[in-house]
Structure formats: C-alpha cells, structure tokens
Amino acid sequence: MHKDEAAARLARQASDALAEMLEHTRAHPADADRFDWSSDALDELARAVLTIGEIADRVTARSLVDRDDPDGVVDAARELATVIVRRRNSLLAENAAARLRRSRMVPVRRAG
C-alpha cells in the first residue's frame, strides 16, 4: 500500500491556511465595515467548503458507491456553503439598511 504524501501535504497546507485565517479574523480593525471586511472572505470560504466536500467524496470513493446518498459529505458541504452565503447576504442587507439610516440622518442643505 502506497501513502499519498503529496495529498497529505496539500491538505495540511489548506488546514494551516485556514488556521492562519482564523487568527487573521481575530485581528481585524475594530472600525472596519463588517460587510466590506468579510464579504470576499465568506465567498471564498463557501467555495473552499464545496471543494473540501468534493475531495472527501473522491478520497473515500463514495461517489462511486452511492450517488444518491442523502447524508453524503458533498451534500453536507453544499448545505454549509449555503449557510455561509446566507450569512454574507444577511450582512449585505444589514449594511444596506445601515447606510440608508445614515443617509437619512444627514441634513440636506437647500439652495436658496
């Protein structure tokens, strides 16, 4: 039996990158706009989750055994990615509402 050291190394690099991102999120600027700061990261995380699910599916050869497995890792990854995207969208809605409130608070000067 042959161990795939390249696959293990790549998975470890991905895991290390995610751990580094976790540390980075703890250090974000306090005055940063939450949506602007996180929207791209949330999109990429959703994409990463889908990729992880597909890899786990291939590594276990689950896709060759049962394509209609309702509890499969790909389906679970898809659900998690959907939750992440919903979180991003809720931040977008909050950000838009906050900007609208702020714009209504600014007095309008009339010419005259």
Coordinates of N, CA and C in Angstrom, one line a residue:
M1 N 0.8 -1.2 0.0 CA 0.0 0.0 0.0 C 0.9 1.2 0.0
H2 N 0.6 2.2 -0.8 CA 1.4 3.4 -1.0 C 0.6 4.6 -0.4
K3 N 1.4 5.3 0.5 CA 0.8 6.5 1.1 C 1.0 7.7 0.2
D4 N -0.1 8.5 0.0 CA 0.0 9.7 -0.9 C 0.5 10.9 0.0
E5 N 1.8 11.0 0.0 CA 2.3 12.1 0.8 C 2.0 13.5 0.3
A6 N 1.9 13.6 -1.1 CA 1.6 14.9 -1.7 C 0.2 15.3 -1.3
A7 N -0.8 14.4 -1.3 CA -2.1 14.7 -0.9 C -2.2 15.2 0.5
A8 N -1.5 14.5 1.4 CA -1.5 14.8 2.8 C -0.8 16.2 3.0
R9 N 0.2 16.4 2.3 CA 0.9 17.7 2.4 C 0.0 18.9 1.9
L10 N -0.7 18.7 0.8 CA -1.6 19.7 0.3 C -2.8 19.9 1.3
A11 N -3.3 18.9 1.9 CA -4.4 19.0 2.9 C -3.9 19.7 4.1
R12 N -2.7 19.4 4.5 CA -2.1 20.1 5.7 C -1.9 21.6 5.4
Q13 N -1.5 22.0 4.2 CA -1.3 23.4 3.8 C -2.6 24.1 3.8
A14 N -3.7 23.4 3.3 CA -5.0 24.0 3.4 C -5.5 24.2 4.8
S15 N -5.2 23.2 5.6 CA -5.6 23.4 7.0 C -4.8 24.5 7.7
D16 N -3.5 24.6 7.4 CA -2.7 25.6 8.0 C -3.2 27.0 7.5
A17 N -3.6 27.1 6.3 CA -4.1 28.4 5.7 C -5.3 28.8 6.4
L18 N -6.2 27.8 6.7 CA -7.5 28.2 7.4 C -7.2 28.6 8.8
A19 N -6.3 27.9 9.5 CA -5.9 28.3 10.8 C -5.3 29.7 10.9
E20 N -4.5 30.0 9.9 CA -4.0 31.4 9.8 C -5.1 32.4 9.6
M21 N -6.1 32.0 8.7 CA -7.2 32.9 8.5 C -8.0 33.1 9.8
L22 N -8.1 32.1 10.6 CA -8.8 32.2 11.9 C -8.1 33.3 12.8
E23 N -6.8 33.2 12.8 CA -6.0 34.2 13.6 C -6.2 35.6 13.0
H24 N -6.2 35.7 11.7 CA -6.4 37.0 11.0 C -7.7 37.6 11.3
T25 N -8.8 36.8 11.4 CA -10.1 37.3 11.7 C -10.2 37.9 13.1
R26 N -9.4 37.4 14.0 CA -9.4 37.9 15.4 C -8.7 39.3 15.4
A27 N -7.9 39.6 14.4 CA -7.2 40.8 14.5 C -7.7 41.9 13.5
H28 N -8.9 41.7 13.0 CA -9.4 42.7 12.1 C -9.7 44.1 12.8
P29 N -9.5 45.2 12.0 CA -9.7 46.5 12.6 C -11.1 46.7 13.2
A30 N -11.1 47.3 14.4 CA -12.4 47.5 15.1 C -13.3 48.4 14.3
D31 N -12.8 49.4 13.6 CA -13.6 50.4 12.9 C -13.9 49.9 11.4
A32 N -13.5 48.7 11.0 CA -13.7 48.3 9.7 C -15.2 48.0 9.5
D33 N -15.7 48.3 8.3 CA -17.1 47.9 7.9 C -17.2 46.4 7.9
R34 N -18.1 45.8 8.6 CA -18.2 44.4 8.7 C -18.4 43.7 7.4
F35 N -19.3 44.3 6.6 CA -19.6 43.7 5.3 C -18.4 43.8 4.4
D36 N -17.8 44.9 4.2 CA -16.7 45.1 3.3 C -15.5 44.2 3.8
W37 N -15.3 44.1 5.1 CA -14.2 43.3 5.6 C -14.4 41.8 5.3
S38 N -15.6 41.3 5.4 CA -15.9 39.9 5.4 C -16.5 39.3 4.1
S39 N -17.1 40.1 3.2 CA -17.8 39.5 2.1 C -17.0 38.7 1.2
D40 N -15.8 39.1 0.8 CA -15.0 38.3 -0.1 C -14.5 37.1 0.6
A41 N -14.2 37.2 1.9 CA -13.7 36.0 2.7 C -14.8 35.0 2.8
L42 N -16.0 35.4 3.0 CA -17.1 34.5 3.1 C -17.4 33.8 1.8
D43 N -17.3 34.5 0.7 CA -17.5 33.9 -0.6 C -16.4 32.8 -0.9
E44 N -15.2 33.1 -0.5 CA -14.1 32.2 -0.7 C -14.2 31.0 0.2
L45 N -14.7 31.2 1.4 CA -14.9 30.1 2.4 C -16.0 29.1 1.9
A46 N -17.0 29.7 1.3 CA -18.1 28.8 0.8 C -17.5 28.0 -0.4
R47 N -16.7 28.6 -1.2 CA -16.1 27.9 -2.3 C -15.2 26.8 -1.8
A48 N -14.4 27.1 -0.8 CA -13.5 26.1 -0.2 C -14.2 25.0 0.4
V49 N -15.3 25.2 1.1 CA -16.1 24.2 1.7 C -16.6 23.2 0.6
L50 N -17.1 23.7 -0.5 CA -17.5 22.9 -1.6 C -16.4 22.0 -2.1
T51 N -15.2 22.6 -2.3 CA -14.1 21.9 -2.7 C -13.7 20.8 -1.8
I52 N -13.7 21.1 -0.5 CA -13.4 20.1 0.6 C -14.3 18.9 0.5
G53 N -15.6 19.2 0.3 CA -16.6 18.1 0.2 C -16.4 17.2 -1.0
E54 N -16.0 17.9 -2.1 CA -15.7 17.1 -3.3 C -14.5 16.2 -3.2
I55 N -13.5 16.8 -2.5 CA -12.3 16.0 -2.3 C -12.5 14.8 -1.4
A56 N -13.3 15.1 -0.3 CA -13.6 14.0 0.7 C -14.4 12.9 0.0
D57 N -15.3 13.3 -0.9 CA -16.1 12.3 -1.7 C -15.2 11.5 -2.6
R58 N -14.2 12.1 -3.2 CA -13.3 11.4 -4.1 C -12.4 10.5 -3.4
V59 N -11.8 11.0 -2.3 CA -10.9 10.2 -1.5 C -11.5 9.0 -0.9
T60 N -12.8 9.0 -0.5 CA -13.5 7.9 0.0 C -14.1 7.0 -1.1
A61 N -14.1 7.5 -2.3 CA -14.7 6.8 -3.4 C -16.2 6.7 -3.2
R62 N -16.8 7.5 -2.3 CA -18.2 7.4 -2.0 C -19.0 7.7 -3.3
S63 N -18.6 8.5 -4.1 CA -19.4 8.9 -5.3 C -19.5 7.7 -6.2
L64 N -18.6 6.7 -6.2 CA -18.7 5.5 -7.0 C -19.6 4.5 -6.4
V65 N -19.9 4.6 -5.1 CA -20.7 3.6 -4.4 C -22.2 4.0 -4.4
D66 N -22.5 5.2 -4.0 CA -23.9 5.6 -3.9 C -24.1 7.1 -4.2
R67 N -24.5 7.4 -5.4 CA -24.6 8.7 -5.9 C -25.8 9.4 -5.2
D68 N -26.8 8.7 -4.7 CA -28.0 9.3 -4.1 C -27.9 9.3 -2.6
D69 N -26.8 9.3 -2.0 CA -26.6 9.2 -0.5 C -27.1 10.6 0.0
P70 N -28.2 10.7 0.7 CA -28.7 12.0 1.2 C -27.8 12.5 2.4
D71 N -27.1 11.7 3.0 CA -26.2 12.1 4.1 C -24.8 12.2 3.7
G72 N -24.5 12.3 2.4 CA -23.2 12.4 1.9 C -22.4 13.6 2.2
V73 N -21.1 13.6 2.2 CA -20.3 14.7 2.5 C -20.5 15.8 1.5
V74 N -20.7 15.6 0.3 CA -20.9 16.6 -0.7 C -22.2 17.4 -0.4
D75 N -23.2 16.7 0.0 CA -24.5 17.4 0.3 C -24.3 18.2 1.6
A76 N -23.6 17.7 2.6 CA -23.3 18.4 3.8 C -22.5 19.6 3.5
A77 N -21.5 19.5 2.6 CA -20.7 20.6 2.3 C -21.5 21.7 1.6
R78 N -22.4 21.2 0.7 CA -23.3 22.2 0.0 C -24.2 22.9 0.9
E79 N -24.7 22.2 1.9 CA -25.5 22.9 3.0 C -24.7 23.9 3.7
L80 N -23.5 23.6 4.1 CA -22.7 24.5 4.9 C -22.3 25.7 4.0
A81 N -22.0 25.5 2.7 CA -21.7 26.6 1.8 C -22.9 27.5 1.7
T82 N -24.1 27.0 1.6 CA -25.3 27.7 1.5 C -25.5 28.6 2.8
V83 N -25.2 28.0 4.0 CA -25.3 28.8 5.2 C -24.3 30.0 5.2
I84 N -23.1 29.7 4.7 CA -22.1 30.8 4.7 C -22.6 31.9 3.8
V85 N -23.1 31.5 2.6 CA -23.6 32.5 1.7 C -24.8 33.3 2.2
R86 N -25.6 32.6 2.9 CA -26.8 33.3 3.6 C -26.2 34.3 4.6
R87 N -25.2 33.9 5.4 CA -24.6 34.9 6.3 C -24.1 36.1 5.6
R88 N -23.4 35.9 4.5 CA -22.9 37.0 3.7 C -24.0 37.9 3.3
N89 N -25.1 37.3 2.8 CA -26.2 38.1 2.3 C -26.9 38.8 3.4
S90 N -27.0 38.2 4.6 CA -27.6 39.0 5.7 C -26.7 40.2 6.1
L91 N -25.4 40.0 6.0 CA -24.5 41.2 6.2 C -24.7 42.2 5.2
L92 N -25.0 41.8 4.0 CA -25.2 42.8 2.9 C -26.5 43.6 3.2
A93 N -27.5 42.9 3.6 CA -28.8 43.5 3.9 C -28.6 44.5 5.1
E94 N -27.9 44.0 6.2 CA -27.7 44.9 7.3 C -26.9 46.2 6.9
N95 N -25.9 46.0 6.1 CA -25.1 47.1 5.6 C -25.9 48.1 4.8
A96 N -26.7 47.6 3.9 CA -27.6 48.5 3.1 C -28.5 49.3 4.0
A97 N -29.1 48.6 5.0 CA -30.1 49.3 5.9 C -29.3 50.3 6.7
A98 N -28.1 50.0 7.2 CA -27.4 51.0 8.0 C -27.0 52.2 7.2
R99 N -26.6 52.0 5.9 CA -26.2 53.1 5.1 C -27.5 54.0 4.8
L100 N -28.6 53.3 4.6 CA -29.8 54.1 4.4 C -30.2 54.9 5.6
R101 N -30.1 54.3 6.8 CA -30.3 55.1 8.0 C -29.4 56.3 8.2
R102 N -28.1 56.0 7.9 CA -27.1 57.1 8.0 C -27.4 58.2 7.0
S103 N -27.8 57.9 5.8 CA -28.1 58.9 4.8 C -29.3 59.7 5.1
R104 N -30.3 59.2 5.9 CA -31.4 59.9 6.3 C -31.1 60.8 7.5
M105 N -30.0 60.5 8.2 CA -29.7 61.3 9.3 C -28.9 62.6 8.9
V106 N -28.3 62.6 7.8 CA -27.5 63.7 7.3 C -28.5 64.8 6.8
P107 N -28.4 66.0 7.4 CA -29.3 67.1 7.0 C -29.0 67.5 5.5
V108 N -30.0 67.8 4.8 CA -29.9 68.2 3.4 C -29.9 69.7 3.4
R109 N -29.0 70.3 2.7 CA -28.9 71.8 2.6 C -29.7 72.1 1.3
R110 N -30.5 73.1 1.5 CA -31.3 73.5 0.3 C -30.7 74.8 -0.2
A111 N -30.6 74.9 -1.5 CA -30.1 76.1 -2.2 C -31.1 77.2 -2.0
G112 N -30.7 78.4 -1.9 CA -31.7 79.4 -1.8 C -31.2 80.6 -1.2

